[in-house]
């Protein structure tokens, strides 16, 4: 790649958030069972190529541009999706699957805590991802379909948040709510 080519800018971040959002939506909806005949296993191709490879490359471009947090988030989550996508057909115990999900839940928790200055949308996306993976992991250990479904819903909502953030960046929509005045009767002029 030519050194004069700009890489890792807000367009890369937007692409990464779109990839994360779409993959989380497919993964989450697959776990909810809300669409008859659609399971999380149906999201494997999307997870492998969009969530895994595209997100990983977007993360590398973010690192190149000097964005350590976004680079870490995209490369780490790209590794998660690639690993999940390539291992989906493997015969593993429910406890091994639960441990995998719980370890990645810790990664998502680190992202949620690290995004404290990045706004409510980023914190919400990574916080919901943490809770979703946590419940999916615990559901594997407890053999609980109910926990898995709730975890799936949380992952799907995290996907919607990531998707909205990326779409808002493209469409120049607001990503924060306007702040209200500090008290009753306070106006803009004092």
Coordinates of N, CA, C and O in Angstrom, one line a residue:
X1 N 0.8 -1.2 0.0 CA 0.0 0.0 0.0 C 0.9 1.2 0.0 O 1.9 1.3 0.7
X2 N 0.6 2.2 -0.8 CA 1.3 3.4 -0.9 C 1.2 4.2 0.4 O 0.2 4.3 1.0
X3 N 2.4 4.8 0.9 CA 2.3 5.5 2.1 C 1.6 6.8 2.0 O 1.2 7.4 3.1
X4 N 1.3 7.3 0.8 CA 0.5 8.5 0.7 C -1.0 8.3 0.8 O -1.7 9.2 0.8
X5 N -1.4 7.0 0.7 CA -2.8 6.7 0.8 C -3.3 6.8 2.2 O -2.7 6.3 3.2
X6 N -4.3 7.6 2.4 CA -4.9 7.7 3.8 C -5.6 6.5 4.2 O -6.5 6.0 3.4
X7 N -5.3 5.9 5.3 CA -6.0 4.7 5.8 C -6.4 4.9 7.2 O -5.8 5.7 7.9
X8 N -7.4 4.2 7.7 CA -7.8 4.2 9.1 C -8.5 5.5 9.5 O -8.3 5.9 10.6
X9 N -9.2 6.1 8.6 CA -9.9 7.3 9.0 C -11.3 7.0 9.5 O -11.6 5.8 9.7
X10 N -12.2 8.0 9.5 CA -13.5 7.7 10.0 C -14.3 6.8 9.1 O -15.2 6.1 9.6
X11 N -14.0 6.7 7.8 CA -14.6 5.8 6.9 C -14.3 4.4 7.3 O -15.2 3.5 7.3
X12 N -13.1 4.1 7.7 CA -12.7 2.8 8.2 C -13.5 2.4 9.5 O -13.9 1.3 9.6
X13 N -13.6 3.4 10.4 CA -14.3 3.2 11.6 C -15.8 2.9 11.3 O -16.4 2.0 11.9
X14 N -16.3 3.6 10.4 CA -17.7 3.4 10.0 C -17.9 2.0 9.4 O -18.9 1.3 9.8
X15 N -17.0 1.6 8.5 CA -17.1 0.3 7.9 C -17.0 -0.8 9.0 O -17.7 -1.8 9.0
X16 N -16.1 -0.6 10.0 CA -15.9 -1.6 11.0 C -17.2 -1.7 11.9 O -17.6 -2.8 12.3
X17 N -17.8 -0.5 12.2 CA -19.0 -0.6 13.0 C -20.2 -1.2 12.2 O -21.0 -1.9 12.8
X18 N -20.2 -1.0 10.9 CA -21.2 -1.7 10.1 C -21.0 -3.2 10.1 O -22.0 -4.0 10.3
X19 N -19.8 -3.6 10.0 CA -19.5 -5.1 10.0 C -19.8 -5.7 11.4 O -20.4 -6.7 11.4
X20 N -19.5 -4.9 12.4 CA -19.8 -5.4 13.8 C -21.3 -5.5 14.0 O -21.8 -6.5 14.5
X21 N -22.0 -4.4 13.5 CA -23.4 -4.4 13.7 C -24.2 -5.5 13.0 O -25.0 -6.2 13.6
X22 N -23.8 -5.7 11.7 CA -24.5 -6.8 10.9 C -24.2 -8.2 11.5 O -25.1 -9.0 11.6
X23 N -22.9 -8.4 11.9 CA -22.6 -9.7 12.4 C -23.3 -10.0 13.8 O -23.8 -11.0 14.0
X24 N -23.3 -8.9 14.6 CA -24.0 -9.1 15.9 C -25.5 -9.3 15.7 O -26.1 -10.1 16.5
X25 N -26.1 -8.6 14.8 CA -27.5 -8.8 14.5 C -27.8 -10.3 14.1 O -28.7 -10.9 14.7
X26 N -27.0 -10.8 13.2 CA -27.2 -12.1 12.7 C -27.0 -13.1 13.8 O -27.8 -14.1 14.0
X27 N -25.9 -13.0 14.6 CA -25.5 -13.9 15.7 C -26.6 -13.8 16.7 O -27.1 -14.9 17.2
X28 N -27.0 -12.6 17.1 CA -28.0 -12.5 18.2 C -29.4 -13.0 17.8 O -30.0 -13.7 18.6
X29 N -29.8 -12.6 16.6 CA -31.1 -13.1 16.2 C -31.1 -14.6 16.1 O -32.1 -15.3 16.4
X30 N -30.0 -15.2 15.6 CA -29.9 -16.6 15.6 C -30.1 -17.3 16.9 O -30.6 -18.4 17.0
X31 N -29.6 -16.7 18.0 CA -29.7 -17.3 19.3 C -31.1 -17.1 19.9 O -31.5 -17.8 20.8
X32 N -31.9 -16.1 19.4 CA -33.2 -15.8 20.0 C -34.3 -16.8 19.6 O -35.2 -17.1 20.3
X33 N -34.1 -17.4 18.4 CA -35.1 -18.3 17.9 C -36.4 -17.6 17.4 O -37.4 -18.2 17.2
X34 N -36.3 -16.2 17.2 CA -37.5 -15.4 16.9 C -37.9 -15.7 15.4 O -39.0 -15.5 15.1
X35 N -36.9 -16.1 14.6 CA -37.3 -16.4 13.2 C -37.2 -17.9 13.0 O -36.1 -18.5 13.3
X36 N -38.3 -18.5 12.7 CA -38.4 -20.0 12.6 C -37.4 -20.5 11.6 O -37.2 -20.1 10.5
X37 N -36.6 -21.5 12.1 CA -35.6 -22.2 11.2 C -34.3 -21.4 11.1 O -33.4 -21.9 10.4
X38 N -34.1 -20.3 11.8 CA -32.8 -19.5 11.7 C -32.1 -19.7 13.1 O -32.7 -19.4 14.1
X39 N -30.9 -20.2 13.0 CA -30.1 -20.4 14.2 C -28.8 -19.6 14.1 O -28.5 -19.0 13.1
X40 N -28.1 -19.5 15.2 CA -26.8 -18.8 15.2 C -25.9 -19.5 14.2 O -25.0 -18.8 13.7
X41 N -26.0 -20.8 14.0 CA -25.1 -21.4 13.0 C -25.3 -20.9 11.6 O -24.4 -20.9 10.8
X42 N -26.5 -20.3 11.3 CA -26.7 -19.7 10.0 C -25.9 -18.4 9.8 O -25.8 -17.9 8.7
X43 N -25.3 -17.9 10.9 CA -24.5 -16.7 10.8 C -23.1 -16.9 10.6 O -22.3 -16.0 10.6
X44 N -22.7 -18.2 10.4 CA -21.3 -18.5 10.4 C -20.5 -17.8 9.2 O -19.5 -17.3 9.4
X45 N -21.1 -17.9 8.0 CA -20.4 -17.2 6.9 C -20.2 -15.7 7.1 O -19.2 -15.2 6.8
X46 N -21.3 -15.1 7.6 CA -21.2 -13.7 7.8 C -20.2 -13.4 8.9 O -19.4 -12.5 8.8
X47 N -20.2 -14.2 10.0 CA -19.2 -14.0 11.1 C -17.8 -14.2 10.6 O -16.9 -13.4 11.0
X48 N -17.6 -15.2 9.7 CA -16.2 -15.5 9.3 C -15.7 -14.4 8.4 O -14.6 -13.9 8.6
X49 N -16.4 -14.0 7.4 CA -15.9 -13.0 6.4 C -16.1 -11.6 6.8 O -15.2 -10.8 6.6
X50 N -17.3 -11.2 7.2 CA -17.6 -9.8 7.5 C -17.1 -9.5 8.9 O -16.4 -8.5 9.1
X51 N -17.6 -10.3 9.9 CA -17.2 -10.0 11.3 C -15.7 -10.4 11.5 O -15.0 -9.7 12.3
X52 N -15.2 -11.4 10.9 CA -13.8 -11.8 11.1 C -12.8 -11.1 10.3 O -12.0 -10.3 10.8
X53 N -12.8 -11.3 9.0 CA -11.8 -10.8 8.1 C -11.9 -9.3 7.9 O -11.0 -8.5 8.1
X54 N -13.1 -8.8 7.5 CA -13.3 -7.4 7.2 C -13.1 -6.5 8.5 O -12.4 -5.5 8.5
X55 N -13.6 -7.0 9.6 CA -13.4 -6.3 10.9 C -11.9 -6.3 11.3 O -11.4 -5.2 11.8
X56 N -11.3 -7.4 11.1 CA -9.8 -7.4 11.5 C -9.0 -6.5 10.6 O -8.2 -5.7 11.2
X57 N -9.3 -6.4 9.3 CA -8.5 -5.5 8.4 C -8.9 -4.1 8.8 O -8.0 -3.2 8.8
X58 N -10.1 -3.8 9.1 CA -10.5 -2.4 9.5 C -9.7 -2.0 10.8 O -9.3 -0.9 10.9
X59 N -9.6 -3.0 11.7 CA -8.8 -2.7 12.9 C -7.3 -2.4 12.6 O -6.7 -1.5 13.2
X60 N -6.7 -3.2 11.7 CA -5.4 -2.9 11.3 C -5.2 -1.5 10.7 O -4.2 -0.8 11.0
X61 N -6.2 -1.1 9.9 CA -6.1 0.3 9.3 C -6.3 1.3 10.4 O -5.7 2.4 10.3
X62 N -7.1 1.0 11.4 CA -7.3 2.0 12.5 C -6.0 2.1 13.3 O -5.6 3.2 13.7
X63 N -5.3 1.0 13.6 CA -4.0 1.0 14.2 C -3.0 1.9 13.4 O -2.3 2.7 14.0
X64 N -3.0 1.7 12.1 CA -2.1 2.5 11.2 C -2.4 4.0 11.3 O -1.5 4.8 11.3
X65 N -3.7 4.3 11.5 CA -4.1 5.7 11.6 C -3.8 6.3 13.0 O -4.0 7.5 13.2
X66 N -3.4 5.4 13.9 CA -3.1 5.9 15.3 C -4.3 5.8 16.3 O -4.2 6.3 17.4
X67 N -5.4 5.1 15.9 CA -6.5 4.9 16.8 C -6.3 3.6 17.5 O -6.8 2.5 17.1
X68 N -5.7 3.7 18.7 CA -5.4 2.4 19.5 C -6.7 1.7 20.0 O -6.8 0.5 19.9
X69 N -7.7 2.5 20.5 CA -8.8 1.9 21.0 C -9.7 1.2 19.9 O -10.0 0.0 20.0
X70 N -10.0 1.9 18.9 CA -10.8 1.3 17.8 C -10.0 0.2 17.1 O -10.6 -0.8 16.8
X71 N -8.7 0.3 16.9 CA -7.9 -0.8 16.4 C -8.0 -2.0 17.3 O -8.2 -3.1 16.8
X72 N -7.9 -1.8 18.6 CA -7.9 -3.0 19.5 C -9.3 -3.6 19.4 O -9.4 -4.8 19.4
X73 N -10.4 -2.8 19.4 CA -11.7 -3.3 19.4 C -12.0 -4.1 18.1 O -12.4 -5.3 18.2
X74 N -11.6 -3.6 17.0 CA -11.9 -4.2 15.7 C -11.0 -5.5 15.5 O -11.5 -6.5 15.0
X75 N -9.7 -5.4 15.8 CA -8.9 -6.6 15.6 C -9.3 -7.7 16.6 O -9.4 -8.8 16.2
X76 N -9.6 -7.3 17.9 CA -10.0 -8.3 18.8 C -11.3 -8.9 18.5 O -11.4 -10.2 18.5
X77 N -12.3 -8.1 18.1 CA -13.6 -8.7 17.8 C -13.5 -9.4 16.4 O -14.2 -10.4 16.2
X78 N -12.6 -9.0 15.5 CA -12.4 -9.7 14.3 C -11.9 -11.1 14.6 O -12.3 -12.1 14.0
X79 N -10.9 -11.2 15.5 CA -10.4 -12.5 16.0 C -11.5 -13.4 16.6 O -11.6 -14.6 16.3
X80 N -12.3 -12.7 17.4 CA -13.5 -13.5 18.0 C -14.4 -14.1 16.9 O -14.7 -15.3 16.9
X81 N -14.8 -13.3 16.0 CA -15.7 -13.7 14.9 C -15.1 -14.8 14.0 O -15.7 -15.8 13.6
X82 N -13.8 -14.6 13.7 CA -13.1 -15.5 12.9 C -13.0 -16.9 13.6 O -13.2 -17.9 13.0
X83 N -12.6 -16.9 14.9 CA -12.5 -18.1 15.7 C -13.8 -18.8 15.8 O -14.0 -20.0 15.6
X84 N -14.9 -18.0 16.1 CA -16.2 -18.6 16.2 C -16.7 -19.2 14.9 O -17.2 -20.3 14.8
X85 N -16.4 -18.4 13.8 CA -16.9 -18.9 12.5 C -16.2 -20.2 12.0 O -16.8 -21.1 11.5
X86 N -14.9 -20.3 12.3 CA -14.1 -21.4 11.8 C -14.3 -22.6 12.8 O -14.2 -23.8 12.3
X87 N -14.7 -22.4 14.0 CA -14.9 -23.5 15.0 C -16.3 -23.9 15.1 O -16.6 -24.7 16.0
X88 N -17.2 -23.3 14.4 CA -18.7 -23.6 14.6 C -19.0 -25.0 14.3 O -20.0 -25.5 14.9
X89 N -18.3 -25.7 13.4 CA -18.7 -27.1 13.1 C -17.9 -28.1 14.1 O -18.2 -29.3 14.0
X90 N -17.0 -27.6 14.9 CA -16.3 -28.4 15.8 C -17.2 -29.0 16.9 O -18.1 -28.3 17.4
X91 N -16.9 -30.2 17.2 CA -17.7 -30.8 18.3 C -17.0 -30.5 19.6 O -15.9 -31.1 19.9
X92 N -17.5 -29.6 20.4 CA -16.9 -29.2 21.7 C -18.0 -29.3 22.7 O -19.2 -29.3 22.4
X93 N -17.6 -29.5 24.0 CA -18.6 -29.6 25.0 C -19.2 -28.3 25.3 O -18.7 -27.2 24.9
X94 N -20.4 -28.3 25.9 CA -21.1 -27.1 26.2 C -20.2 -26.2 27.2 O -20.3 -25.0 27.2
X95 N -19.4 -26.9 28.1 CA -18.6 -26.1 29.0 C -17.4 -25.5 28.2 O -17.1 -24.3 28.6
X96 N -16.9 -26.1 27.2 CA -15.8 -25.5 26.4 C -16.4 -24.2 25.7 O -15.8 -23.2 25.6
X97 N -17.6 -24.4 25.1 CA -18.3 -23.3 24.5 C -18.6 -22.2 25.4 O -18.4 -21.0 25.1
X98 N -19.0 -22.5 26.6 CA -19.3 -21.5 27.7 C -18.0 -20.8 28.1 O -18.1 -19.5 28.2
X99 N -16.9 -21.5 28.2 CA -15.7 -20.8 28.6 C -15.2 -19.9 27.5 O -14.8 -18.8 27.8
X100 N -15.3 -20.3 26.2 CA -15.0 -19.4 25.1 C -15.8 -18.1 25.2 O -15.2 -17.0 25.1
X101 N -17.1 -18.2 25.4 CA -18.0 -17.1 25.4 C -17.6 -16.2 26.6 O -17.6 -14.9 26.5
X102 N -17.4 -16.8 27.8 CA -17.1 -16.0 29.0 C -15.7 -15.3 28.8 O -15.6 -14.1 29.3
X103 N -14.7 -15.9 28.2 CA -13.5 -15.2 28.0 C -13.6 -14.0 27.1 O -13.1 -12.9 27.3
X104 N -14.4 -14.2 26.0 CA -14.7 -13.0 25.1 C -15.6 -12.0 25.8 O -15.5 -10.8 25.4
X105 N -16.4 -12.4 26.7 CA -17.2 -11.4 27.5 C -16.3 -10.5 28.2 O -16.5 -9.3 28.3
X106 N -15.2 -11.1 28.8 CA -14.2 -10.3 29.5 C -13.6 -9.2 28.6 O -13.3 -8.1 28.9
X107 N -13.3 -9.7 27.3 CA -12.7 -8.7 26.4 C -13.7 -7.6 26.1 O -13.4 -6.4 26.0
X108 N -15.0 -8.0 25.9 CA -16.1 -7.0 25.7 C -16.2 -6.0 26.9 O -16.4 -4.8 26.7
X109 N -16.0 -6.5 28.1 CA -16.1 -5.7 29.3 C -14.9 -4.7 29.3 O -15.1 -3.5 29.6
X110 N -13.7 -5.1 28.9 CA -12.6 -4.2 28.7 C -12.9 -3.1 27.7 O -12.6 -1.9 27.9
X111 N -13.6 -3.5 26.6 CA -13.9 -2.5 25.6 C -15.0 -1.5 26.2 O -14.9 -0.3 25.9
X112 N -16.0 -2.0 26.9 CA -17.0 -1.2 27.5 C -16.4 -0.2 28.5 O -16.7 1.0 28.5
X113 N -15.4 -0.6 29.3 CA -14.8 0.2 30.3 C -13.8 1.2 29.6 O -13.7 2.4 30.0
X114 N -13.2 0.7 28.5 CA -12.2 1.6 27.8 C -12.9 2.6 26.9 O -12.3 3.6 26.5
X115 N -14.2 2.5 26.6 CA -14.9 3.4 25.8 C -15.6 4.5 26.6 O -16.4 5.2 26.1
X116 N -15.3 4.6 27.9 CA -15.9 5.6 28.8 C -15.9 7.0 28.2 O -16.9 7.7 28.4
X117 N -14.9 7.4 27.6 CA -14.8 8.8 27.0 C -15.3 8.8 25.6 O -15.4 9.9 25.0
X118 N -15.7 7.7 25.0 CA -16.2 7.6 23.6 C -17.6 7.9 23.4 O -18.1 7.8 22.3
X119 N -18.4 8.1 24.4 CA -19.8 8.4 24.2 C -20.7 7.2 24.6 O -20.2 6.1 24.8
X120 N -21.9 7.5 24.8 CA -22.9 6.5 25.3 C -23.2 5.4 24.3 O -23.4 4.3 24.7
X121 N -23.1 5.8 23.0 CA -23.4 4.8 22.0 C -22.3 3.7 22.0 O -22.6 2.5 21.9
X122 N -21.1 4.1 22.1 CA -20.0 3.1 22.1 C -20.0 2.3 23.4 O -19.9 1.0 23.4
X123 N -20.3 2.9 24.5 CA -20.4 2.2 25.8 C -21.5 1.3 25.8 O -21.4 0.1 26.3
X124 N -22.7 1.7 25.2 CA -23.8 0.8 25.1 C -23.6 -0.4 24.3 O -24.0 -1.5 24.6
X125 N -23.0 -0.2 23.1 CA -22.7 -1.3 22.2 C -21.8 -2.3 22.9 O -22.1 -3.5 22.9
X126 N -20.7 -1.9 23.5 CA -19.8 -2.9 24.1 C -20.3 -3.4 25.4 O -20.1 -4.6 25.7
X127 N -21.1 -2.6 26.1 CA -21.7 -3.1 27.4 C -22.7 -4.1 27.1 O -22.8 -5.2 27.8
X128 N -23.6 -3.9 26.1 CA -24.6 -4.9 25.7 C -23.9 -6.2 25.2 O -24.4 -7.3 25.4
X129 N -22.8 -6.0 24.4 CA -22.1 -7.2 23.9 C -21.6 -8.0 25.1 O -21.7 -9.2 25.1
X130 N -21.0 -7.3 26.1 CA -20.5 -8.0 27.3 C -21.6 -8.8 28.0 O -21.5 -10.0 28.3
X131 N -22.8 -8.1 28.2 CA -23.9 -8.8 28.9 C -24.4 -10.0 28.0 O -24.7 -11.0 28.6
X132 N -24.5 -9.8 26.7 CA -25.0 -10.8 25.8 C -24.0 -12.1 25.9 O -24.5 -13.2 26.0
X133 N -22.7 -11.8 25.7 CA -21.8 -12.9 25.8 C -21.7 -13.6 27.2 O -21.6 -14.8 27.3
X134 N -21.9 -12.8 28.2 CA -21.9 -13.3 29.6 C -23.1 -14.3 29.7 O -22.9 -15.4 30.2
X135 N -24.3 -13.8 29.3 CA -25.5 -14.7 29.5 C -25.4 -15.9 28.5 O -25.8 -17.0 28.9
X136 N -24.9 -15.7 27.3 CA -24.7 -16.9 26.5 C -23.7 -17.9 27.1 O -24.0 -19.1 27.0
X137 N -22.6 -17.4 27.6 CA -21.7 -18.3 28.3 C -22.2 -19.0 29.5 O -22.1 -20.3 29.6
X138 N -22.9 -18.3 30.4 CA -23.5 -18.9 31.5 C -24.6 -19.9 31.1 O -24.8 -21.0 31.7
X139 N -25.3 -19.5 30.1 CA -26.4 -20.4 29.5 C -25.8 -21.7 29.0 O -26.4 -22.8 29.2
X140 N -24.6 -21.7 28.5 CA -23.9 -22.9 28.0 C -23.6 -23.8 29.2 O -23.8 -25.0 29.2
X141 N -23.1 -23.2 30.3 CA -22.7 -23.9 31.5 C -23.9 -24.5 32.2 O -23.9 -25.6 32.6
X142 N -25.0 -23.7 32.2 CA -26.2 -24.1 32.9 C -27.2 -24.9 32.0 O -28.2 -25.4 32.5
X143 N -26.8 -25.1 30.7 CA -27.7 -25.8 29.8 C -29.1 -25.1 29.8 O -30.1 -25.8 29.8
X144 N -29.1 -23.8 29.7 CA -30.3 -23.0 29.8 C -30.6 -22.3 28.4 O -29.9 -21.3 28.1
X145 N -31.6 -22.7 27.7 CA -32.0 -22.1 26.5 C -32.5 -20.7 26.8 O -32.3 -19.8 26.0
X146 N -33.2 -20.5 27.9 CA -33.7 -19.1 28.3 C -32.6 -18.1 28.4 O -32.7 -17.0 27.9
X147 N -31.5 -18.4 29.1 CA -30.4 -17.5 29.2 C -29.8 -17.2 27.8 O -29.4 -16.1 27.5
X148 N -29.7 -18.3 27.0 CA -29.2 -18.1 25.7 C -30.0 -17.2 24.8 O -29.5 -16.4 24.1
X149 N -31.3 -17.3 25.0 CA -32.2 -16.4 24.2 C -32.1 -14.9 24.7 O -32.0 -14.0 23.9
X150 N -32.0 -14.7 26.0 CA -31.8 -13.3 26.5 C -30.5 -12.8 26.0 O -30.4 -11.6 25.6
X151 N -29.4 -13.6 26.1 CA -28.1 -13.2 25.6 C -28.2 -12.9 24.1 O -27.5 -11.9 23.7
X152 N -28.9 -13.7 23.4 CA -29.1 -13.4 21.9 C -29.8 -12.0 21.7 O -29.3 -11.3 20.8
X153 N -30.8 -11.7 22.5 CA -31.5 -10.4 22.3 C -30.5 -9.3 22.7 O -30.5 -8.3 22.0
X154 N -29.7 -9.5 23.7 CA -28.7 -8.4 24.1 C -27.7 -8.2 23.0 O -27.3 -7.1 22.6
X155 N -27.2 -9.3 22.4 CA -26.3 -9.2 21.3 C -26.9 -8.5 20.1 O -26.3 -7.7 19.4
X156 N -28.2 -8.9 19.8 CA -28.9 -8.2 18.7 C -29.1 -6.7 18.9 O -28.9 -5.9 18.0
X157 N -29.4 -6.3 20.1 CA -29.5 -4.9 20.4 C -28.2 -4.2 20.3 O -28.1 -3.1 19.8
X158 N -27.1 -4.9 20.8 CA -25.7 -4.3 20.6 C -25.4 -4.1 19.1 O -24.8 -3.1 18.7
X159 N -25.9 -5.1 18.3 CA -25.7 -5.0 16.8 C -26.4 -3.8 16.3 O -25.9 -3.1 15.4
X160 N -27.7 -3.6 16.8 CA -28.4 -2.4 16.3 C -27.7 -1.1 16.7 O -27.7 -0.2 15.9
X161 N -27.2 -1.1 17.9 CA -26.5 0.1 18.3 C -25.2 0.4 17.5 O -25.0 1.5 17.0
X162 N -24.5 -0.6 17.2 CA -23.3 -0.5 16.3 C -23.7 -0.1 14.9 O -23.1 0.8 14.3
X163 N -24.8 -0.7 14.4 CA -25.3 -0.4 13.1 C -25.8 1.1 13.0 O -25.5 1.8 12.1
X164 N -26.5 1.5 14.1 CA -27.0 2.9 14.1 C -25.9 3.9 14.1 O -25.9 4.9 13.4
X165 N -24.9 3.6 14.9 CA -23.7 4.5 15.0 C -23.1 4.7 13.6 O -22.7 5.8 13.2
X166 N -22.9 3.6 12.9 CA -22.3 3.7 11.6 C -23.2 4.3 10.6 O -22.7 5.2 9.8
X167 N -24.4 4.0 10.6 CA -25.4 4.6 9.7 C -25.5 6.1 10.0 O -25.6 7.0 9.1
X168 N -25.5 6.5 11.3 CA -25.6 7.9 11.7 C -24.4 8.7 11.2 O -24.5 9.8 10.7
X169 N -23.2 8.0 11.2 CA -22.0 8.7 10.7 C -22.1 8.9 9.2 O -21.7 10.0 8.7
X170 N -22.6 7.9 8.5 CA -22.8 8.1 7.0 C -23.8 9.1 6.7 O -23.6 9.9 5.7
X171 N -24.9 9.1 7.4 CA -26.1 10.0 7.1 C -26.0 11.3 7.8 O -26.8 12.2 7.6
X172 N -25.0 11.5 8.7 CA -24.8 12.7 9.5 C -26.0 12.9 10.4 O -26.4 14.1 10.6
X173 N -26.4 11.8 11.0 CA -27.5 11.9 12.0 C -26.9 12.1 13.4 O -25.7 11.8 13.6
X174 N -27.6 12.5 14.3 CA -27.1 12.7 15.7 C -26.8 11.4 16.4 O -27.5 10.4 16.1
X175 N -25.7 11.4 17.1 CA -25.4 10.2 17.9 C -25.5 10.4 19.4 O -25.3 9.5 20.2
X176 N -25.8 11.7 19.8 CA -26.0 12.0 21.2 C -27.3 12.8 21.3 O -27.7 13.5 20.4
X177 N -27.9 12.7 22.5 CA -29.1 13.5 22.7 C -28.7 14.9 23.2 O -27.7 15.1 23.9
X178 N -29.5 15.9 22.7 CA -29.1 17.3 23.2 C -29.3 17.4 24.7 O -30.2 16.8 25.3
X179 N -28.4 18.2 25.3 CA -28.5 18.4 26.7 C -29.5 19.4 27.1 O -29.7 20.4 26.3
X180 N -30.2 19.2 28.2 CA -31.2 20.2 28.6 C -30.6 21.2 29.6 O -29.5 20.9 30.2
X181 N -31.2 22.3 29.8 CA -30.7 23.3 30.7 C -30.7 22.7 32.1 O -31.4 21.8 32.4
X182 N -29.9 23.3 32.9 CA -29.6 22.8 34.3 C -30.8 22.9 35.3 O -30.6 22.4 36.4
X183 N -31.8 23.5 35.0 CA -32.9 23.6 36.0 C -34.1 24.2 35.4 O -34.2 24.7 34.3
X184 N -35.2 24.2 36.2 CA -36.4 24.8 35.8 C -36.3 26.3 35.6 O -35.7 27.0 36.4
X185 N -36.8 26.8 34.6 CA -36.8 28.2 34.3 C -35.5 28.8 33.8 O -35.4 30.0 33.6
X186 N -34.6 27.9 33.5 CA -33.3 28.4 33.0 C -33.4 28.5 31.5 O -33.9 27.6 30.8
X187 N -33.1 29.6 30.9 CA -33.1 29.8 29.5 C -31.7 29.9 28.9 O -30.7 30.0 29.7
X188 N -31.7 30.0 27.6 CA -30.4 30.1 27.0 C -29.7 31.4 27.3 O -28.4 31.5 27.2
X189 N -30.4 32.4 27.6 CA -29.8 33.7 27.9 C -29.5 33.9 29.4 O -29.0 34.9 29.8
X190 N -29.9 33.0 30.2 CA -29.6 33.1 31.6 C -30.7 32.9 32.4 O -30.9 32.9 33.5

